[in-house]
JSON list of C-alpha atoms in Angstrom, two decimals:
[
{"chain": "A", "resi": 1, "resn": "MET", "atom": "CA", "xyz": [-58.75, -118.34, 84.13]},
{"chain": "A", "resi": 2, "resn": "GLY", "atom": "CA", "xyz": [-58.84, -119.48, 80.55]},
{"chain": "A", "resi": 3, "resn": "LEU", "atom": "CA", "xyz": [-60.96, -118.46, 77.60]},
{"chain": "A", "resi": 4, "resn": "PHE", "atom": "CA", "xyz": [-63.45, -121.26, 78.25]},
{"chain": "A", "resi": 5, "resn": "GLU", "atom": "CA", "xyz": [-64.15, -120.16, 81.83]},
{"chain": "A", "resi": 6, "resn": "ILE", "atom": "CA", "xyz": [-64.46, -116.51, 80.81]},
{"chain": "A", "resi": 7, "resn": "SER", "atom": "CA", "xyz": [-66.87, -117.51, 78.04]},
{"chain": "A", "resi": 8, "resn": "LEU", "atom": "CA", "xyz": [-69.01, -119.45, 80.53]},
{"chain": "A", "resi": 9, "resn": "ILE", "atom": "CA", "xyz": [-69.14, -116.42, 82.82]},
{"chain": "A", "resi": 10, "resn": "GLY", "atom": "CA", "xyz": [-70.18, -114.28, 79.86]},
{"chain": "A", "resi": 11, "resn": "VAL", "atom": "CA", "xyz": [-72.95, -116.71, 78.89]},
{"chain": "A", "resi": 12, "resn": "GLY", "atom": "CA", "xyz": [-74.17, -116.79, 82.50]},
{"chain": "A", "resi": 13, "resn": "LEU", "atom": "CA", "xyz": [-74.24, -113.00, 82.72]},
{"chain": "A", "resi": 14, "resn": "ALA", "atom": "CA", "xyz": [-76.07, -112.80, 79.38]},
{"chain": "A", "resi": 15, "resn": "MET", "atom": "CA", "xyz": [-78.72, -115.27, 80.60]},
{"chain": "A", "resi": 16, "resn": "ASP", "atom": "CA", "xyz": [-79.10, -113.24, 83.79]},
{"chain": "A", "resi": 17, "resn": "ALA", "atom": "CA", "xyz": [-79.51, -110.02, 81.82]},
{"chain": "A", "resi": 18, "resn": "ALA", "atom": "CA", "xyz": [-82.03, -111.63, 79.47]},
{"chain": "A", "resi": 19, "resn": "SER", "atom": "CA", "xyz": [-84.15, -112.95, 82.34]},
{"chain": "A", "resi": 20, "resn": "VAL", "atom": "CA", "xyz": [-84.15, -109.56, 84.07]},
{"chain": "A", "resi": 21, "resn": "ALA", "atom": "CA", "xyz": [-85.11, -107.83, 80.82]},
{"chain": "A", "resi": 22, "resn": "MET", "atom": "CA", "xyz": [-87.97, -110.28, 80.20]},
{"chain": "A", "resi": 23, "resn": "THR", "atom": "CA", "xyz": [-89.21, -109.93, 83.78]},
{"chain": "A", "resi": 24, "resn": "ASN", "atom": "CA", "xyz": [-89.12, -106.15, 83.59]},
{"chain": "A", "resi": 25, "resn": "GLY", "atom": "CA", "xyz": [-91.03, -106.31, 80.32]},
{"chain": "A", "resi": 26, "resn": "MET", "atom": "CA", "xyz": [-93.74, -108.46, 81.93]},
{"chain": "A", "resi": 27, "resn": "VAL", "atom": "CA", "xyz": [-94.00, -106.47, 85.16]},
{"chain": "A", "resi": 28, "resn": "TYR", "atom": "CA", "xyz": [-93.72, -102.88, 83.99]},
{"chain": "A", "resi": 29, "resn": "LYS", "atom": "CA", "xyz": [-96.29, -102.41, 81.25]},
{"chain": "A", "resi": 30, "resn": "LYS", "atom": "CA", "xyz": [-96.41, -98.63, 80.90]},
{"chain": "A", "resi": 31, "resn": "LEU", "atom": "CA", "xyz": [-92.99, -96.99, 81.07]},
{"chain": "A", "resi": 32, "resn": "SER", "atom": "CA", "xyz": [-91.54, -93.96, 79.39]},
{"chain": "A", "resi": 33, "resn": "ILE", "atom": "CA", "xyz": [-88.89, -94.32, 76.69]},
{"chain": "A", "resi": 34, "resn": "SER", "atom": "CA", "xyz": [-86.22, -93.05, 79.10]},
{"chain": "A", "resi": 35, "resn": "ASN", "atom": "CA", "xyz": [-87.08, -95.85, 81.56]},
{"chain": "A", "resi": 36, "resn": "TYR", "atom": "CA", "xyz": [-86.98, -98.44, 78.78]},
{"chain": "A", "resi": 37, "resn": "ILE", "atom": "CA", "xyz": [-83.48, -97.22, 77.92]},
{"chain": "A", "resi": 38, "resn": "SER", "atom": "CA", "xyz": [-82.13, -96.57, 81.43]},
{"chain": "A", "resi": 39, "resn": "MET", "atom": "CA", "xyz": [-83.10, -99.90, 83.03]},
{"chain": "A", "resi": 40, "resn": "PRO", "atom": "CA", "xyz": [-81.16, -102.19, 80.67]},
{"chain": "A", "resi": 41, "resn": "LEU", "atom": "CA", "xyz": [-78.31, -99.68, 80.36]},
{"chain": "A", "resi": 42, "resn": "LEU", "atom": "CA", "xyz": [-77.79, -99.47, 84.11]},
{"chain": "A", "resi": 43, "resn": "PHE", "atom": "CA", "xyz": [-78.20, -103.22, 84.48]},
{"chain": "A", "resi": 44, "resn": "GLY", "atom": "CA", "xyz": [-75.56, -103.79, 81.79]},
{"chain": "A", "resi": 45, "resn": "ILE", "atom": "CA", "xyz": [-73.18, -101.34, 83.43]},
{"chain": "A", "resi": 46, "resn": "PHE", "atom": "CA", "xyz": [-73.52, -103.11, 86.77]},
{"chain": "A", "resi": 47, "resn": "GLN", "atom": "CA", "xyz": [-73.11, -106.51, 85.09]},
{"chain": "A", "resi": 48, "resn": "GLY", "atom": "CA", "xyz": [-69.82, -105.26, 83.67]},
{"chain": "A", "resi": 49, "resn": "ILE", "atom": "CA", "xyz": [-68.55, -103.53, 86.81]},
{"chain": "A", "resi": 50, "resn": "MET", "atom": "CA", "xyz": [-69.32, -106.23, 89.38]},
{"chain": "A", "resi": 51, "resn": "PRO", "atom": "CA", "xyz": [-66.88, -108.86, 87.98]},
{"chain": "A", "resi": 52, "resn": "LEU", "atom": "CA", "xyz": [-64.19, -106.17, 87.93]},
{"chain": "A", "resi": 53, "resn": "PHE", "atom": "CA", "xyz": [-64.87, -105.35, 91.58]},
{"chain": "A", "resi": 54, "resn": "GLY", "atom": "CA", "xyz": [-64.78, -109.06, 92.40]},
{"chain": "A", "resi": 55, "resn": "PHE", "atom": "CA", "xyz": [-61.45, -109.49, 90.63]},
{"chain": "A", "resi": 56, "resn": "TYR", "atom": "CA", "xyz": [-59.99, -106.46, 92.40]},
{"chain": "A", "resi": 57, "resn": "ALA", "atom": "CA", "xyz": [-61.24, -107.61, 95.82]},
{"chain": "A", "resi": 58, "resn": "GLY", "atom": "CA", "xyz": [-59.93, -111.10, 95.12]},
{"chain": "A", "resi": 59, "resn": "THR", "atom": "CA", "xyz": [-56.45, -109.79, 94.35]},
{"chain": "A", "resi": 60, "resn": "LEU", "atom": "CA", "xyz": [-56.51, -107.61, 97.47]},
{"chain": "A", "resi": 61, "resn": "PHE", "atom": "CA", "xyz": [-57.52, -110.40, 99.82]},
{"chain": "A", "resi": 62, "resn": "ALA", "atom": "CA", "xyz": [-55.85, -113.36, 98.07]},
{"chain": "A", "resi": 63, "resn": "GLY", "atom": "CA", "xyz": [-53.16, -113.71, 100.71]},
{"chain": "A", "resi": 64, "resn": "ILE", "atom": "CA", "xyz": [-55.63, -113.70, 103.58]},
{"chain": "A", "resi": 65, "resn": "ILE", "atom": "CA", "xyz": [-57.99, -116.04, 101.76]},
{"chain": "A", "resi": 66, "resn": "MET", "atom": "CA", "xyz": [-55.19, -118.50, 100.96]},
{"chain": "A", "resi": 67, "resn": "LYS", "atom": "CA", "xyz": [-53.85, -118.36, 104.52]},
{"chain": "A", "resi": 68, "resn": "TYR", "atom": "CA", "xyz": [-57.15, -119.20, 106.22]},
{"chain": "A", "resi": 69, "resn": "SER", "atom": "CA", "xyz": [-58.98, -121.09, 103.46]},
{"chain": "A", "resi": 70, "resn": "GLY", "atom": "CA", "xyz": [-58.67, -124.48, 105.15]},
{"chain": "A", "resi": 71, "resn": "ILE", "atom": "CA", "xyz": [-60.08, -123.18, 108.41]},
{"chain": "A", "resi": 72, "resn": "VAL", "atom": "CA", "xyz": [-62.95, -121.37, 106.70]},
{"chain": "A", "resi": 73, "resn": "ILE", "atom": "CA", "xyz": [-63.86, -124.41, 104.59]},
{"chain": "A", "resi": 74, "resn": "PHE", "atom": "CA", "xyz": [-63.75, -126.65, 107.67]},
{"chain": "A", "resi": 75, "resn": "ALA", "atom": "CA", "xyz": [-66.00, -124.25, 109.61]},
{"chain": "A", "resi": 76, "resn": "ILE", "atom": "CA", "xyz": [-68.53, -124.03, 106.78]},
{"chain": "A", "resi": 77, "resn": "LEU", "atom": "CA", "xyz": [-68.67, -127.79, 106.29]},
{"chain": "A", "resi": 78, "resn": "ALA", "atom": "CA", "xyz": [-68.85, -128.37, 110.06]},
{"chain": "A", "resi": 79, "resn": "VAL", "atom": "CA", "xyz": [-71.84, -126.04, 110.36]},
{"chain": "A", "resi": 80, "resn": "ILE", "atom": "CA", "xyz": [-73.59, -127.69, 107.40]},
{"chain": "A", "resi": 81, "resn": "GLY", "atom": "CA", "xyz": [-72.85, -131.19, 108.69]},
{"chain": "A", "resi": 82, "resn": "GLY", "atom": "CA", "xyz": [-73.92, -130.30, 112.22]},
{"chain": "A", "resi": 83, "resn": "ASN", "atom": "CA", "xyz": [-77.16, -128.87, 110.93]},
{"chain": "A", "resi": 84, "resn": "MET", "atom": "CA", "xyz": [-77.80, -132.03, 108.89]},
{"chain": "A", "resi": 85, "resn": "MET", "atom": "CA", "xyz": [-77.18, -134.23, 111.95]},
{"chain": "A", "resi": 86, "resn": "LYS", "atom": "CA", "xyz": [-79.43, -132.02, 114.10]},
{"chain": "A", "resi": 87, "resn": "GLU", "atom": "CA", "xyz": [-82.23, -132.24, 111.53]},
{"chain": "A", "resi": 88, "resn": "SER", "atom": "CA", "xyz": [-81.88, -136.02, 111.24]},
{"chain": "A", "resi": 89, "resn": "LEU", "atom": "CA", "xyz": [-82.18, -136.45, 115.01]},
{"chain": "A", "resi": 90, "resn": "SER", "atom": "CA", "xyz": [-85.11, -134.09, 115.45]},
{"chain": "A", "resi": 91, "resn": "LYS", "atom": "CA", "xyz": [-88.49, -135.61, 116.23]},
{"chain": "A", "resi": 92, "resn": "GLU", "atom": "CA", "xyz": [-90.34, -133.66, 113.54]},
{"chain": "A", "resi": 93, "resn": "ARG", "atom": "CA", "xyz": [-89.52, -135.25, 110.20]},
{"chain": "A", "resi": 94, "resn": "GLY", "atom": "CA", "xyz": [-91.04, -133.21, 107.48]},
{"chain": "A", "resi": 95, "resn": "SER", "atom": "CA", "xyz": [-91.60, -129.71, 106.41]},
{"chain": "A", "resi": 96, "resn": "ASP", "atom": "CA", "xyz": [-90.83, -126.93, 108.85]},
{"chain": "A", "resi": 97, "resn": "ARG", "atom": "CA", "xyz": [-94.13, -125.25, 108.10]},
{"chain": "A", "resi": 98, "resn": "LYS", "atom": "CA", "xyz": [-97.60, -126.69, 108.42]},
{"chain": "A", "resi": 99, "resn": "GLN", "atom": "CA", "xyz": [-99.40, -127.29, 105.14]},
{"chain": "A", "resi": 100, "resn": "ASP", "atom": "CA", "xyz": [-102.91, -125.99, 104.63]},
{"chain": "A", "resi": 101, "resn": "PRO", "atom": "CA", "xyz": [-105.03, -128.98, 103.51]},
{"chain": "A", "resi": 102, "resn": "ASP", "atom": "CA", "xyz": [-107.03, -126.70, 101.20]},
{"chain": "A", "resi": 103, "resn": "ASP", "atom": "CA", "xyz": [-103.89, -125.36, 99.49]},
{"chain": "A", "resi": 104, "resn": "ASP", "atom": "CA", "xyz": [-103.83, -126.63, 95.88]},
{"chain": "A", "resi": 105, "resn": "SER", "atom": "CA", "xyz": [-100.38, -125.25, 95.06]},
{"chain": "A", "resi": 106, "resn": "PHE", "atom": "CA", "xyz": [-97.09, -127.03, 94.65]},
{"chain": "A", "resi": 107, "resn": "ASP", "atom": "CA", "xyz": [-94.47, -126.77, 97.35]},
{"chain": "A", "resi": 108, "resn": "LEU", "atom": "CA", "xyz": [-90.69, -126.85, 96.91]},
{"chain": "A", "resi": 109, "resn": "SER", "atom": "CA", "xyz": [-90.30, -130.52, 97.74]},
{"chain": "A", "resi": 110, "resn": "GLY", "atom": "CA", "xyz": [-91.56, -131.52, 94.30]},
{"chain": "A", "resi": 111, "resn": "TYR", "atom": "CA", "xyz": [-94.92, -133.11, 94.99]},
{"chain": "A", "resi": 112, "resn": "SER", "atom": "CA", "xyz": [-98.41, -131.74, 94.64]},
{"chain": "A", "resi": 113, "resn": "ASN", "atom": "CA", "xyz": [-100.64, -131.00, 97.58]},
{"chain": "A", "resi": 114, "resn": "GLN", "atom": "CA", "xyz": [-103.75, -131.55, 95.48]},
{"chain": "A", "resi": 115, "resn": "HIS", "atom": "CA", "xyz": [-106.27, -133.99, 96.88]}
]
């Protein structure tokens, strides 16, 4: 992994840490000073340790992963493709859940349910 890839990982981790810090600031209004210090400190420690654990686990299992990677990729893509074919052939074409006609919120498909 080159410097560019490592920099992108660092930027991604920094954005993750910033979003967690902002969310904690919005959710937890009245905290003690020790909580204000411990939450970001522990989060930063875990953000630093987890990539190290991932690297270590990757080096431990690299041989096994390389040996069976083609089979695992085929199985994952077969399951995804089979699920897509099953959904395309099903009689119900739409959302899996029934929409409440009085619900004025947005759903995940990108259109408004407002009347």
